[in-house]
Amino acid sequence: MGNTLSLLSLALHDFFATLNTYRTLKQRVLLSPGLPHPNPTQPFWTVPTSPIARYESALPEYADYVVIGSGITGTAFVRSLFRRMGDNGAGVKVLMLDARDACSGATGRNGGHITPPLHHDYATLLEKYGPDAAKALIRFRLAHLHAVRAAAAEVPRLLAASQWREVETVDVFYHRGEFEKAAGKLEKWKADMPDEAQGHRVWEGREAAAKFGIAEDVVGCISSNAGAMHPYRFVTGLLAHLLDKYPENFYLCTNTPCTSILPPTPSVPFYTAMTPSGIVRTPHVIHATNAWASHLLEPLRAKIVPFRGNMSAQRPGQGLSRLSPSPDSGASPSSNTPGYRSHIFYTSPIGYDYLTQLPGTEHAMTACGDGYEMMLGGGFEKDVEEGLANADDSACSEKIGVHLGGVLPRYFGAKNWGAEGCRGEDEDKRSGNDEEAQWNAGRVKALWSGILGISVDLLPWVGRIPPHISGRAEPPANSPVKSPPDSKIETKMATPVSTNSASSSSPSPKSESGLRVSMGSPPGEWIAAGYSGEGMVHAWLCGTALAGQVLGSAEHLRGQTAGAEADGGGGHLDRKADEEWDVIFPAGIMSVSEKRWKKAKVEGLLELFEH
C-alpha cells in the first residue's frame, strides 16, 4: 500500500510540474521578443566579416519601400523588386533597416542545409489542406534548391563563394517504430508524387551503417537528394551586388533598428518608421524579421514564437575521410566526398540533430580554418523550456552545448570517428584579424545560438497584413509608390490583385522630387516570416513572392539555373546542365487572414513540445 501511494505521489508531482511549465511557457509566448540583442554569440559563418556588414547609407526622409531585416527574406524581396523594375530601379527608393550587422540574424546562424521536409509532413498537409495545397507546398520547398543557385550564379564568383552544392541527405533512425513510421510516410508520398520522390531510398540497419559510415546501432536510413550552402556569404554577396547595381535606389542602414511604426495621419498620409537615426516616411513596410516580427506587430505574439536554437562548428575525427577532389582536377564530387553528404539524426520522437560538412575548397580553407568543419545543430528537445519564447542569442544552452559537443563520435561510431582532429599549425593565422574570432582548440571550434521563428500552425505567414493584425490603419490608396512618369515596371506575373496606375484618369500625386504614382498594390504592411526552423526551403521564394504581391500580382515563380560555366570559376561545385524550375506560390495556405489568425492557437504548439 505504501509503495502504491509513493508511485501515485510521484506521478502527481510530475503532472503538476509539467502543468506549471506549460503555464509558464504560455505566459512567455505573449511577451514581446524585443529588439535583437546588441552582443550576440559569434557564428562561425560570419568570419571573415562581410565588407557590407556595417554598411551605413544616409537615412532618407522618404522611401517607397522600407524593408525591416537584412536576412534571406529581405534580400530576396529587394532583389525581386528591382528585377521587375529594370536596370534603373524605376526611380524608386528602397530602404533596408537592420538592428545589428547585415545578415546577423537567423540566416547567418543556421545550419546551411537546403533540405526540404517532403514525406515527413505530407500526410499531415494532405489531411489539413487537401491534395492540391499539399503538393503545391512540397514543390515550392523543392524549388528552393535551384532557385538560390540561380540567384548566386547571377553574381560573379558568388556561386563558388557561397559553396552551393547538391548533397546526398540521410535521415538516420535509432528506434524501430520511428523508422517504420517514416518508411510508411515515404511510401504514401511516393504513390502521390512519384516524380518528386525519385532518388529516395530506404536502407536497413547493417546495410545503412556500412553504406554511410555510421554507428552500427542504427536501425535504418532514408536517403535522398538535397543541398547545402554558406548562407552568410550568399546573402551578403547579393546585398553587396544590389548596393553596387542600384546606388541611387537602394539604401542599407545596419545597426539602425526600427523601434516603432506610426500610422498615417491626415497631415502625413504615410507610415512613419522610427529609428535612433531619424524618421522615414513610406507607403509600404515589409516585415522580414522572422522571430522578431511581433516586436512591431503585437497581434502576432503567440502566432510567431521565438525559439532559441544552437549550432556548432566541429573538427572531424581523423578516421573520417578528408580527401576532396581538387577544384581544378575535373573530378565530380560524390556523396562520400566530405561536404557532399548531410545527415538528420532522429534519436527521439520530438527533436533531431542536423549535420552537414564544409566542402574543403580552397576558398573555405582560407576563410574558415581547416575547411572541413562539421556543422552540427539541434538538440532542441534537451532544453525546450529555455529555448521556447527566448529571443536572446547572446548565450547558448549549456545542456544543448554539452550534447552537441559530445554526440558526433556516437553517431559515426568510435571506430569510424577515430582520433580527435588536430588544430592546424596555421589555423589561427587563417582565422582572420583582430576583429574575428579565435576558435576553440578542442573538437568544438565554435558554438553559437540563433533565434528561429516558430509559426504556431507550422506554416509561414506571407502577404499583406490586415490592419487589425498590424494594429495600424493603412495609408490612403492615393499614396502608393512613386516612380518616373515614363518608367515601365516589368512584372512577369499572372492574375492582378489590385493596381493603382499612373495612367489613372485622376491626377497622380507627386513626391518632393516630382515623381508620379506607379502601379502596385495599395499601401500597407507586408510580412514573410514564421519558417519554423525551415527557412532555407521557405524564405527565399516567400520573399520573392511577396515582392510580386506588393507590386500587385499573384505570383507564379519560375527561373533557370545556369550551367557550370556561368559560375565565374566555381563550376566544380555543380556539373549539371542548365535546369529550369517553375512553381506556384501556395498563397492560399500562407496568407495572413483574419480567419487563420483566429484559428492559429499556441496551445497546440505547446502540447507538441510537452509531449
Coordinates of C-alpha atoms in Angstrom, one line a residue:
M1 CA 0.0 0.0 0.0
G2 CA 2.8 2.4 0.9
N3 CA 4.6 1.7 -2.4
T4 CA 1.4 2.3 -4.3
L5 CA 0.9 5.7 -2.6
S6 CA 4.5 6.6 -3.3
L7 CA 4.1 5.9 -7.0
L8 CA 0.9 8.0 -7.1
S9 CA 2.6 10.9 -5.3
L10 CA 5.5 10.8 -7.8
A11 CA 3.0 10.8 -10.7
L12 CA 1.1 13.8 -9.3
H13 CA 4.3 15.6 -8.7
D14 CA 5.4 15.1 -12.4
F15 CA 1.9 16.2 -13.6
F16 CA 1.8 19.4 -11.6
A17 CA 5.5 20.2 -12.6
T18 CA 4.5 19.8 -16.2
L19 CA 1.4 21.9 -15.8
N20 CA 3.4 24.7 -14.1
T21 CA 5.9 24.6 -17.0
Y22 CA 3.0 24.7 -19.5
R23 CA 1.6 27.8 -17.9
T24 CA 5.0 29.5 -17.7
L25 CA 5.6 28.9 -21.4
K26 CA 2.1 30.1 -22.3
Q27 CA 2.8 33.4 -20.5
R28 CA 6.2 33.8 -22.1
V29 CA 4.9 33.5 -25.6
L30 CA 2.7 36.5 -25.1
L31 CA 5.7 38.8 -24.4
S32 CA 7.5 40.9 -27.0
P33 CA 10.7 39.5 -28.3
G34 CA 12.1 43.0 -28.1
L35 CA 15.0 44.1 -30.4
P36 CA 17.8 41.7 -31.3
H37 CA 20.5 41.5 -28.6
P38 CA 23.3 44.0 -29.3
N39 CA 26.0 41.5 -28.4
P40 CA 25.1 38.1 -29.9
T41 CA 27.2 35.0 -30.0
Q42 CA 29.7 34.8 -32.9
P43 CA 28.6 32.4 -35.7
F44 CA 31.3 30.5 -37.5
W45 CA 29.8 31.6 -40.8
T46 CA 30.4 35.3 -40.2
V47 CA 34.2 35.0 -40.1
P48 CA 35.6 36.8 -42.0
T49 CA 33.0 39.6 -41.8
S50 CA 31.5 40.8 -45.0
P51 CA 32.6 44.3 -46.2
I52 CA 28.9 45.4 -46.1
A53 CA 28.2 44.0 -42.6
R54 CA 28.2 47.5 -41.1
Y55 CA 27.0 49.4 -44.1
E56 CA 25.6 52.9 -43.3
S57 CA 23.7 54.6 -46.1
A58 CA 22.4 58.1 -45.3
L59 CA 18.9 57.6 -43.9
P60 CA 16.4 59.1 -46.4
E61 CA 13.4 61.1 -45.2
Y62 CA 11.2 59.1 -47.6
A63 CA 11.4 55.6 -49.1
D64 CA 8.9 53.9 -51.4
Y65 CA 9.6 50.6 -49.5
V66 CA 11.0 50.1 -46.1
V67 CA 12.3 46.6 -45.5
I68 CA 13.0 45.6 -41.9
G69 CA 15.5 42.8 -41.8
S70 CA 18.6 42.0 -43.9
G71 CA 18.5 38.2 -43.9
I72 CA 17.5 35.9 -46.7
T73 CA 13.8 37.1 -46.8
G74 CA 14.6 40.8 -47.0
T75 CA 17.3 40.2 -49.6
A76 CA 15.0 38.0 -51.8
F77 CA 12.3 40.7 -51.6
V78 CA 14.7 43.6 -52.6
R79 CA 16.3 41.6 -55.4
S80 CA 12.9 40.5 -56.8
L81 CA 11.6 44.0 -56.6
F82 CA 14.4 45.5 -58.5
R83 CA 14.5 42.8 -61.1
R84 CA 10.9 43.6 -62.0
M85 CA 11.7 47.3 -62.3
G86 CA 14.5 47.2 -64.8
D87 CA 18.1 48.3 -64.6
N88 CA 17.4 51.8 -63.3
G89 CA 15.2 50.6 -60.5
A90 CA 12.3 52.6 -61.9
G91 CA 13.3 55.5 -59.8
V92 CA 12.0 54.0 -56.6
K93 CA 13.8 54.2 -53.2
V94 CA 14.2 51.1 -51.2
L95 CA 15.4 51.3 -47.6
M96 CA 16.6 48.2 -45.7
L97 CA 17.0 48.5 -41.9
D98 CA 18.7 46.1 -39.5
A99 CA 19.1 46.4 -35.8
R100 CA 22.5 44.8 -36.0
D101 CA 25.1 44.0 -38.7
A102 CA 23.8 42.8 -42.1
C103 CA 22.7 39.2 -42.0
S104 CA 23.3 38.8 -38.3
G105 CA 20.0 37.1 -37.5
A106 CA 18.9 33.5 -38.2
T107 CA 20.2 33.4 -41.8
G108 CA 23.7 33.9 -40.7
R109 CA 23.4 31.4 -37.8
N110 CA 21.7 28.4 -39.3
G111 CA 23.0 25.0 -40.4
G112 CA 23.5 25.7 -44.1
H113 CA 21.1 23.0 -45.2
I114 CA 18.7 23.2 -48.1
T115 CA 16.8 20.0 -47.1
P116 CA 13.1 20.4 -47.5
P117 CA 10.6 18.4 -45.4
L118 CA 8.8 16.2 -48.0
H119 CA 7.3 12.8 -47.0
H120 CA 7.9 13.9 -43.4
D121 CA 4.8 16.0 -43.1
Y122 CA 3.0 15.3 -46.4
A123 CA 0.3 13.2 -44.8
T124 CA -0.4 16.0 -42.3
L125 CA -0.6 18.6 -45.0
L126 CA -2.9 16.4 -47.1
E127 CA -5.3 16.0 -44.2
K128 CA -5.3 19.6 -43.2
Y129 CA -5.2 21.4 -46.6
G130 CA -6.1 18.9 -49.3
P131 CA -4.1 17.3 -52.1
D132 CA -3.6 20.4 -54.3
A133 CA -2.2 22.6 -51.5
A134 CA -0.1 19.8 -50.0
K135 CA 1.5 19.1 -53.4
A136 CA 2.0 22.8 -54.1
L137 CA 3.8 23.3 -50.8
I138 CA 6.1 20.3 -51.4
R139 CA 7.0 21.5 -54.9
F140 CA 7.5 25.0 -53.5
R141 CA 10.0 23.7 -51.0
L142 CA 11.8 21.6 -53.6
A143 CA 12.2 24.6 -55.9
H144 CA 14.5 26.4 -53.4
L145 CA 17.5 24.2 -54.2
H146 CA 17.8 25.6 -57.7
A147 CA 16.2 29.0 -57.1
V148 CA 19.0 30.0 -54.7
R149 CA 21.6 28.6 -57.0
A150 CA 20.2 30.7 -59.9
A151 CA 20.4 33.8 -57.7
A152 CA 24.0 33.1 -56.7
A153 CA 25.0 32.3 -60.3
E154 CA 24.0 35.8 -61.4
V155 CA 26.8 37.4 -59.4
P156 CA 30.4 36.8 -60.5
R157 CA 32.2 34.4 -58.2
L158 CA 29.3 34.2 -55.7
L159 CA 28.3 30.7 -56.5
A160 CA 31.7 29.4 -55.6
A161 CA 32.0 31.7 -52.6
S162 CA 28.6 30.6 -51.2
Q163 CA 29.6 26.9 -51.6
W164 CA 26.2 25.9 -53.1
R165 CA 26.2 22.2 -53.8
E166 CA 23.9 19.3 -54.2
V167 CA 24.3 16.7 -51.5
E168 CA 23.0 13.3 -50.5
T169 CA 21.0 13.7 -47.3
V170 CA 20.4 10.8 -44.9
D171 CA 17.7 10.5 -42.3
V172 CA 19.1 8.2 -39.6
F173 CA 16.9 6.4 -37.2
Y174 CA 17.7 4.6 -33.9
H175 CA 14.2 3.4 -32.9
R176 CA 12.4 0.7 -35.0
G177 CA 9.0 2.3 -34.5
E178 CA 10.1 5.7 -35.8
F179 CA 11.9 4.2 -38.7
E180 CA 8.9 2.1 -39.8
K181 CA 6.6 5.2 -39.4
A182 CA 8.9 7.3 -41.6
A183 CA 9.2 4.5 -44.2
G184 CA 5.4 4.3 -44.3
K185 CA 5.1 8.1 -44.9
L186 CA 7.6 7.8 -47.7
E187 CA 5.6 5.1 -49.4
K188 CA 2.4 7.2 -49.2
W189 CA 4.2 10.2 -50.6
K190 CA 5.8 8.2 -53.4
A191 CA 2.4 7.0 -54.5
D192 CA 1.0 10.5 -54.8
M193 CA 4.1 12.3 -56.1
P194 CA 6.3 9.7 -57.9
D195 CA 8.3 12.2 -60.0
E196 CA 9.3 14.3 -56.9
A197 CA 10.1 11.1 -54.9
Q198 CA 12.7 9.8 -57.4
G199 CA 16.0 9.3 -55.6
H200 CA 14.6 8.4 -52.3
R201 CA 15.6 5.0 -50.9
V202 CA 15.2 3.0 -47.7
W203 CA 18.1 1.3 -46.1
E204 CA 18.0 -1.3 -43.3
G205 CA 20.4 -1.3 -40.3
R206 CA 23.6 -3.1 -41.2
E207 CA 23.4 -2.1 -44.9
A208 CA 22.8 1.5 -43.8
A209 CA 25.7 1.5 -41.3
A210 CA 28.1 0.2 -43.9
K211 CA 26.9 2.5 -46.7
F212 CA 27.0 5.7 -44.7
G213 CA 29.8 5.0 -42.3
I214 CA 27.7 5.5 -39.2
A215 CA 27.4 3.6 -35.9
E216 CA 26.1 0.0 -36.0
D217 CA 23.1 0.5 -33.7
V218 CA 21.3 2.4 -36.5
V219 CA 18.0 0.6 -37.3
G220 CA 17.6 2.2 -40.7
C221 CA 18.0 5.2 -43.0
I222 CA 16.2 7.0 -45.8
S223 CA 18.4 8.7 -48.3
S224 CA 17.6 11.4 -50.9
N225 CA 18.9 14.4 -52.7
A226 CA 19.1 17.9 -51.1
G227 CA 21.5 20.9 -51.0
A228 CA 23.8 22.9 -48.7
M229 CA 25.5 26.3 -48.9
H230 CA 27.2 29.1 -46.9
P231 CA 24.1 31.2 -46.1
Y232 CA 26.0 34.3 -44.8
R233 CA 28.2 34.7 -47.9
F234 CA 25.2 34.1 -50.2
V235 CA 23.1 36.9 -48.6
T236 CA 25.8 39.4 -48.0
G237 CA 27.2 38.8 -51.5
L238 CA 23.8 39.5 -53.0
L239 CA 23.3 42.6 -50.9
A240 CA 26.8 43.9 -52.0
H241 CA 25.8 43.3 -55.6
L242 CA 22.5 45.2 -55.2
L243 CA 24.2 48.1 -53.5
D244 CA 26.6 48.3 -56.4
K245 CA 24.0 47.9 -59.1
Y246 CA 21.4 50.4 -57.6
P247 CA 23.4 53.1 -55.9
E248 CA 20.7 55.7 -56.3
N249 CA 17.8 53.4 -55.3
F250 CA 18.9 51.0 -52.6
Y251 CA 19.8 52.2 -49.1
L252 CA 21.1 49.8 -46.4
C253 CA 21.3 51.1 -42.8
T254 CA 22.8 48.5 -40.5
N255 CA 22.8 48.9 -36.7
T256 CA 19.7 51.0 -37.2
P257 CA 16.7 49.4 -35.6
C258 CA 13.1 50.3 -36.4
T259 CA 11.8 50.9 -32.9
S260 CA 8.2 51.7 -33.8
I261 CA 5.9 52.4 -36.7
L262 CA 3.4 55.2 -36.5
P263 CA 0.2 55.1 -38.6
P264 CA -0.7 57.7 -41.2
T265 CA -2.4 60.9 -40.2
P266 CA -4.4 63.5 -42.1
S267 CA -1.3 65.6 -42.5
V268 CA 1.1 62.7 -43.1
P269 CA -0.5 60.1 -45.3
F270 CA 2.3 57.5 -44.9
Y271 CA 3.7 55.2 -42.2
T272 CA 6.4 56.8 -40.1
A273 CA 9.2 54.4 -39.3
M274 CA 11.0 55.5 -36.1
T275 CA 14.8 54.8 -35.7
P276 CA 17.5 56.2 -33.5
S277 CA 19.0 57.9 -36.5
G278 CA 15.8 59.6 -37.6
I279 CA 12.3 59.0 -39.1
V280 CA 11.4 57.7 -42.5
R281 CA 8.0 58.0 -44.2
T282 CA 6.8 55.3 -46.5
P283 CA 3.6 53.8 -48.0
H284 CA 4.9 50.2 -47.7
V285 CA 6.5 48.5 -44.7
I286 CA 7.9 45.0 -45.3
H287 CA 8.5 42.9 -42.1
A288 CA 11.3 40.4 -42.8
T289 CA 12.5 39.8 -39.2
N290 CA 11.0 36.4 -38.7
A291 CA 11.2 35.6 -34.9
W292 CA 11.3 39.3 -34.0
A293 CA 8.2 40.2 -36.2
S294 CA 5.9 40.6 -33.2
H295 CA 8.1 43.3 -31.7
L296 CA 6.4 45.7 -34.2
L297 CA 3.3 43.6 -34.8
E298 CA 1.9 42.9 -31.3
P299 CA -1.1 40.9 -32.5
L300 CA 1.3 38.3 -33.9
R301 CA 2.5 37.4 -30.4
A302 CA 1.6 33.8 -29.7
K303 CA 1.3 33.3 -33.5
I304 CA 5.0 33.5 -34.4
V305 CA 7.0 32.5 -31.4
P306 CA 10.8 32.9 -30.9
F307 CA 12.8 29.7 -30.2
R308 CA 16.5 29.7 -29.5
G309 CA 18.4 27.1 -31.4
N310 CA 22.0 26.2 -31.0
M311 CA 24.7 25.5 -33.7
S312 CA 28.3 24.3 -33.6
A313 CA 31.3 24.0 -35.9
Q314 CA 33.5 21.0 -35.1
R315 CA 36.7 19.4 -36.3
P316 CA 36.1 16.0 -37.8
G317 CA 37.7 12.9 -36.3
Q318 CA 40.8 11.7 -38.1
G319 CA 39.0 8.4 -39.1
L320 CA 36.6 10.3 -41.4
S321 CA 37.8 10.8 -44.9
R322 CA 39.1 14.3 -45.6
L323 CA 40.2 13.8 -49.2
S324 CA 38.2 16.0 -51.6
P325 CA 38.7 16.3 -55.4
S326 CA 40.7 19.3 -56.3
P327 CA 38.7 22.2 -57.7
D328 CA 40.9 22.0 -60.8
S329 CA 41.0 18.2 -61.2
G330 CA 37.8 18.0 -63.1
A331 CA 36.6 15.2 -60.9
S332 CA 33.0 15.3 -59.8
P333 CA 32.5 15.0 -56.1
S334 CA 30.5 12.0 -54.8
S335 CA 28.3 11.7 -51.7
N336 CA 31.3 10.1 -50.0
T337 CA 33.4 13.3 -50.5
P338 CA 33.5 15.5 -47.4
G339 CA 30.9 18.3 -47.8
Y340 CA 28.6 16.3 -50.1
R341 CA 26.5 14.4 -47.6
S342 CA 24.3 15.8 -44.8
H343 CA 22.5 14.0 -42.0
I344 CA 19.4 14.3 -39.9
F345 CA 19.7 12.1 -36.7
Y346 CA 16.4 11.1 -35.2
T347 CA 17.2 10.0 -31.6
S348 CA 13.7 10.8 -30.1
P349 CA 10.1 11.2 -31.3
I350 CA 10.5 15.0 -30.9
G351 CA 13.6 16.8 -31.9
Y352 CA 16.6 15.8 -34.0
D353 CA 20.2 16.8 -34.8
Y354 CA 21.3 18.0 -38.2
L355 CA 24.7 17.9 -39.7
T356 CA 26.5 18.9 -42.9
Q357 CA 30.2 19.4 -43.6
L358 CA 32.0 22.2 -45.4
P359 CA 33.4 21.0 -48.7
G360 CA 37.0 21.8 -48.2
T361 CA 37.6 24.0 -51.2
E362 CA 40.5 26.4 -51.3
H363 CA 38.2 29.3 -50.6
A364 CA 36.8 27.6 -47.5
M365 CA 40.3 26.7 -46.2
T366 CA 41.4 30.3 -46.4
A367 CA 38.4 31.7 -44.6
C368 CA 37.3 29.0 -42.2
G369 CA 40.2 27.3 -40.6
D370 CA 40.9 23.9 -41.9
G371 CA 37.9 23.9 -44.2
Y372 CA 36.2 20.6 -43.5
E373 CA 34.2 21.6 -40.4
M374 CA 31.3 19.5 -39.3
M375 CA 28.3 21.9 -38.9
L376 CA 26.1 20.4 -36.2
G377 CA 22.9 21.8 -34.7
G378 CA 19.8 20.6 -33.0
G379 CA 19.2 19.1 -29.6
F380 CA 16.0 21.2 -29.2
E381 CA 14.3 18.6 -27.0
K382 CA 17.2 18.8 -24.5
D383 CA 16.1 22.2 -23.3
V384 CA 12.7 23.2 -24.5
E385 CA 11.8 25.2 -21.5
E386 CA 14.8 27.5 -22.0
G387 CA 14.5 27.6 -25.8
L388 CA 10.8 28.4 -26.3
A389 CA 9.9 32.1 -26.4
N390 CA 13.6 33.0 -25.9
A391 CA 14.9 35.7 -28.3
D392 CA 18.3 36.1 -26.6
D393 CA 21.1 34.9 -28.9
S394 CA 23.8 36.3 -26.7
A395 CA 24.2 33.0 -25.0
C396 CA 23.8 29.2 -25.7
S397 CA 22.1 26.5 -23.8
E398 CA 24.6 24.7 -21.6
K399 CA 22.6 21.4 -21.9
I400 CA 22.5 21.5 -25.6
G401 CA 26.1 22.6 -25.9
V402 CA 27.2 19.6 -23.9
H403 CA 25.0 17.4 -26.1
L404 CA 26.3 18.8 -29.4
G405 CA 29.9 18.7 -28.2
G406 CA 29.8 15.0 -27.4
V407 CA 27.5 13.3 -29.8
L408 CA 29.3 13.1 -33.1
P409 CA 31.6 10.1 -32.2
R410 CA 28.4 8.3 -31.1
Y411 CA 26.6 8.9 -34.4
F412 CA 29.6 7.8 -36.5
G413 CA 30.8 5.1 -34.1
A414 CA 34.2 5.3 -32.3
K415 CA 35.9 3.2 -34.9
N416 CA 34.8 5.4 -37.8
W417 CA 35.4 8.6 -36.0
G418 CA 39.0 7.7 -34.9
A419 CA 41.3 10.0 -33.0
E420 CA 40.2 13.6 -32.5
G421 CA 41.0 16.1 -35.3
C422 CA 44.0 18.3 -34.6
R423 CA 44.3 22.0 -34.8
G424 CA 46.3 23.0 -37.8
E425 CA 49.5 25.0 -37.1
D426 CA 48.4 27.9 -39.2
E427 CA 44.7 27.8 -38.4
D428 CA 44.8 30.8 -36.2
K429 CA 46.5 32.8 -38.9
R430 CA 43.8 31.8 -41.4
S431 CA 41.1 32.6 -38.9
G432 CA 41.4 36.3 -39.6
N433 CA 42.4 39.6 -38.0
D434 CA 41.8 41.2 -34.6
E435 CA 38.1 41.6 -35.1
E436 CA 37.5 37.9 -35.9
A437 CA 37.0 35.0 -33.5
Q438 CA 39.9 32.9 -32.4
W439 CA 38.4 29.4 -32.4
N440 CA 38.5 27.0 -29.5
A441 CA 41.2 24.4 -29.6
G442 CA 39.1 21.3 -28.9
R443 CA 36.7 19.3 -31.1
V444 CA 34.1 22.1 -30.9
K445 CA 35.7 25.1 -32.7
A446 CA 32.7 27.4 -32.2
L447 CA 29.3 27.3 -30.5
W448 CA 26.6 29.9 -31.1
S449 CA 22.8 30.4 -30.9
G450 CA 20.2 31.8 -33.3
I451 CA 16.5 32.6 -33.0
L452 CA 14.0 30.6 -35.0
G453 CA 10.5 32.0 -35.7
I454 CA 8.1 29.1 -34.9
S455 CA 4.7 29.5 -36.5
V456 CA 2.1 28.0 -34.2
D457 CA 0.4 26.3 -37.2
L458 CA 3.8 25.4 -38.6
L459 CA 3.3 27.3 -41.9
P460 CA 4.9 30.6 -42.9
W461 CA 2.9 33.9 -42.8
V462 CA 3.2 35.6 -46.1
G463 CA 1.3 38.6 -47.6
R464 CA -0.5 41.8 -46.8
I465 CA -1.1 42.3 -43.1
P466 CA -4.7 43.4 -42.3
P467 CA -4.9 46.5 -40.1
H468 CA -6.4 44.6 -37.2
I469 CA -3.3 42.4 -37.2
S470 CA -0.8 45.2 -37.7
G471 CA -2.6 47.3 -35.2
R472 CA -2.3 50.3 -37.5
A473 CA -4.5 51.9 -40.1
E474 CA -3.2 51.8 -43.7
P475 CA -2.2 54.9 -45.7
P476 CA -4.9 56.1 -48.2
A477 CA -5.0 54.4 -51.5
N478 CA -3.8 57.5 -53.3
S479 CA -0.4 57.5 -51.7
P480 CA 1.3 54.4 -53.2
V481 CA 4.8 54.0 -54.7
K482 CA 6.2 56.9 -56.8
S483 CA 8.2 56.4 -59.9
P484 CA 9.1 58.5 -63.0
P485 CA 6.3 59.0 -65.4
D486 CA 8.0 57.1 -68.3
S487 CA 9.1 54.1 -66.2
K488 CA 7.8 50.7 -67.1
I489 CA 7.7 48.0 -64.4
E490 CA 8.1 44.6 -66.0
T491 CA 6.2 42.3 -63.6
K492 CA 6.1 39.0 -65.5
M493 CA 3.2 37.9 -63.3
A494 CA -0.2 36.4 -63.5
T495 CA -3.6 37.5 -62.3
P496 CA -3.5 41.1 -61.0
V497 CA -4.8 41.6 -57.4
S498 CA -5.1 45.4 -57.4
T499 CA -3.5 48.2 -59.4
N500 CA -3.0 51.9 -58.9
S501 CA -1.6 53.0 -62.2
A502 CA -0.1 56.3 -63.3
S503 CA -2.5 56.1 -66.3
S504 CA -5.5 56.7 -63.9
S505 CA -7.9 59.4 -65.0
S506 CA -7.3 61.3 -61.8
P507 CA -4.1 63.3 -61.4
S508 CA -1.3 61.4 -59.9
P509 CA 0.2 62.7 -56.7
K510 CA 3.9 63.8 -56.8
S511 CA 6.7 63.5 -54.4
E512 CA 9.1 66.2 -53.5
S513 CA 11.2 65.1 -56.5
G514 CA 8.3 65.4 -58.9
L515 CA 7.8 61.6 -59.2
R516 CA 4.3 60.3 -60.0
V517 CA 2.3 57.3 -58.8
S518 CA 3.2 54.0 -60.4
M519 CA 1.5 50.6 -60.5
G520 CA 1.4 48.3 -57.5
S521 CA -0.8 47.2 -54.6
P522 CA -2.4 49.8 -52.3
P523 CA -0.1 50.9 -49.4
G524 CA 0.1 48.7 -46.5
E525 CA 2.3 46.4 -44.3
W526 CA 3.6 43.1 -45.5
I527 CA 5.3 40.1 -44.0
A528 CA 7.1 36.9 -44.8
A529 CA 8.0 35.1 -41.6
G530 CA 7.4 32.1 -39.4
Y531 CA 9.5 29.4 -41.1
S532 CA 9.6 27.1 -38.0
G533 CA 13.3 26.2 -38.4
E534 CA 13.0 25.5 -42.2
G535 CA 14.0 28.9 -43.5
M536 CA 16.3 27.7 -46.2
V537 CA 13.4 25.9 -48.0
H538 CA 10.8 28.6 -47.5
A539 CA 12.3 32.1 -47.0
W540 CA 13.9 32.8 -50.4
L541 CA 10.8 32.2 -52.5
C542 CA 8.5 33.6 -49.9
G543 CA 10.4 36.9 -50.1
T544 CA 10.4 36.6 -53.9
A545 CA 6.6 36.0 -54.0
L546 CA 6.0 38.8 -51.5
A547 CA 7.6 41.3 -53.9
G548 CA 5.2 40.2 -56.5
Q549 CA 2.2 40.7 -54.2
V550 CA 3.4 44.2 -53.3
L551 CA 3.6 45.1 -56.9
G552 CA 0.0 44.0 -57.4
S553 CA 0.1 40.4 -58.8
A554 CA -0.4 36.8 -57.8
E555 CA 2.9 35.1 -58.1
H556 CA 4.0 32.3 -60.5
L557 CA 7.6 31.7 -59.8
R558 CA 10.0 30.5 -62.5
G559 CA 13.6 30.6 -63.4
Q560 CA 16.6 28.8 -64.9
T561 CA 19.8 27.7 -63.3
A562 CA 22.8 28.5 -65.4
G563 CA 25.4 25.8 -66.2
A564 CA 28.7 25.5 -64.6
E565 CA 30.4 27.9 -66.9
A566 CA 28.3 30.8 -65.5
D567 CA 29.9 30.4 -62.1
G568 CA 32.9 32.5 -62.8
G569 CA 35.4 29.8 -61.9
G570 CA 33.4 27.9 -59.3
G571 CA 31.6 25.5 -61.6
H572 CA 33.3 22.5 -59.9
L573 CA 30.6 22.7 -57.2
D574 CA 28.0 21.5 -59.7
R575 CA 28.5 19.9 -63.1
K576 CA 24.8 19.7 -64.0
A577 CA 23.5 21.3 -67.2
D578 CA 21.0 24.2 -67.2
E579 CA 17.8 23.4 -65.4
E580 CA 14.5 25.2 -65.4
W581 CA 12.3 25.5 -62.3
D582 CA 8.7 26.5 -62.3
V583 CA 6.5 26.6 -59.2
I584 CA 3.2 28.1 -58.0
F585 CA 3.4 30.0 -54.7
P586 CA 0.9 28.4 -52.3
A587 CA -0.6 31.7 -51.2
G588 CA -3.8 30.1 -50.0
I589 CA -2.3 28.4 -47.0
M590 CA 0.3 31.0 -46.2
S591 CA -1.8 34.2 -46.4
V592 CA -2.3 36.5 -43.4
S593 CA -6.0 36.4 -43.0
E594 CA -8.3 37.1 -40.0
K595 CA -9.6 33.5 -40.2
R596 CA -6.2 32.0 -40.0
W597 CA -5.1 34.4 -37.3
K598 CA -8.1 33.4 -35.1
K599 CA -7.6 29.7 -35.7
A600 CA -3.8 29.6 -35.0
K601 CA -3.5 28.8 -31.3
V602 CA -0.3 28.5 -29.3
E603 CA -1.8 25.7 -27.2
G604 CA -1.3 23.1 -30.0
L605 CA 2.4 24.1 -30.3
L606 CA 2.9 23.9 -26.5
E607 CA 1.3 20.4 -26.4
L608 CA 3.7 19.3 -29.2
F609 CA 6.7 20.3 -27.2
E610 CA 5.4 19.0 -23.9
H611 CA 4.6 15.6 -25.3

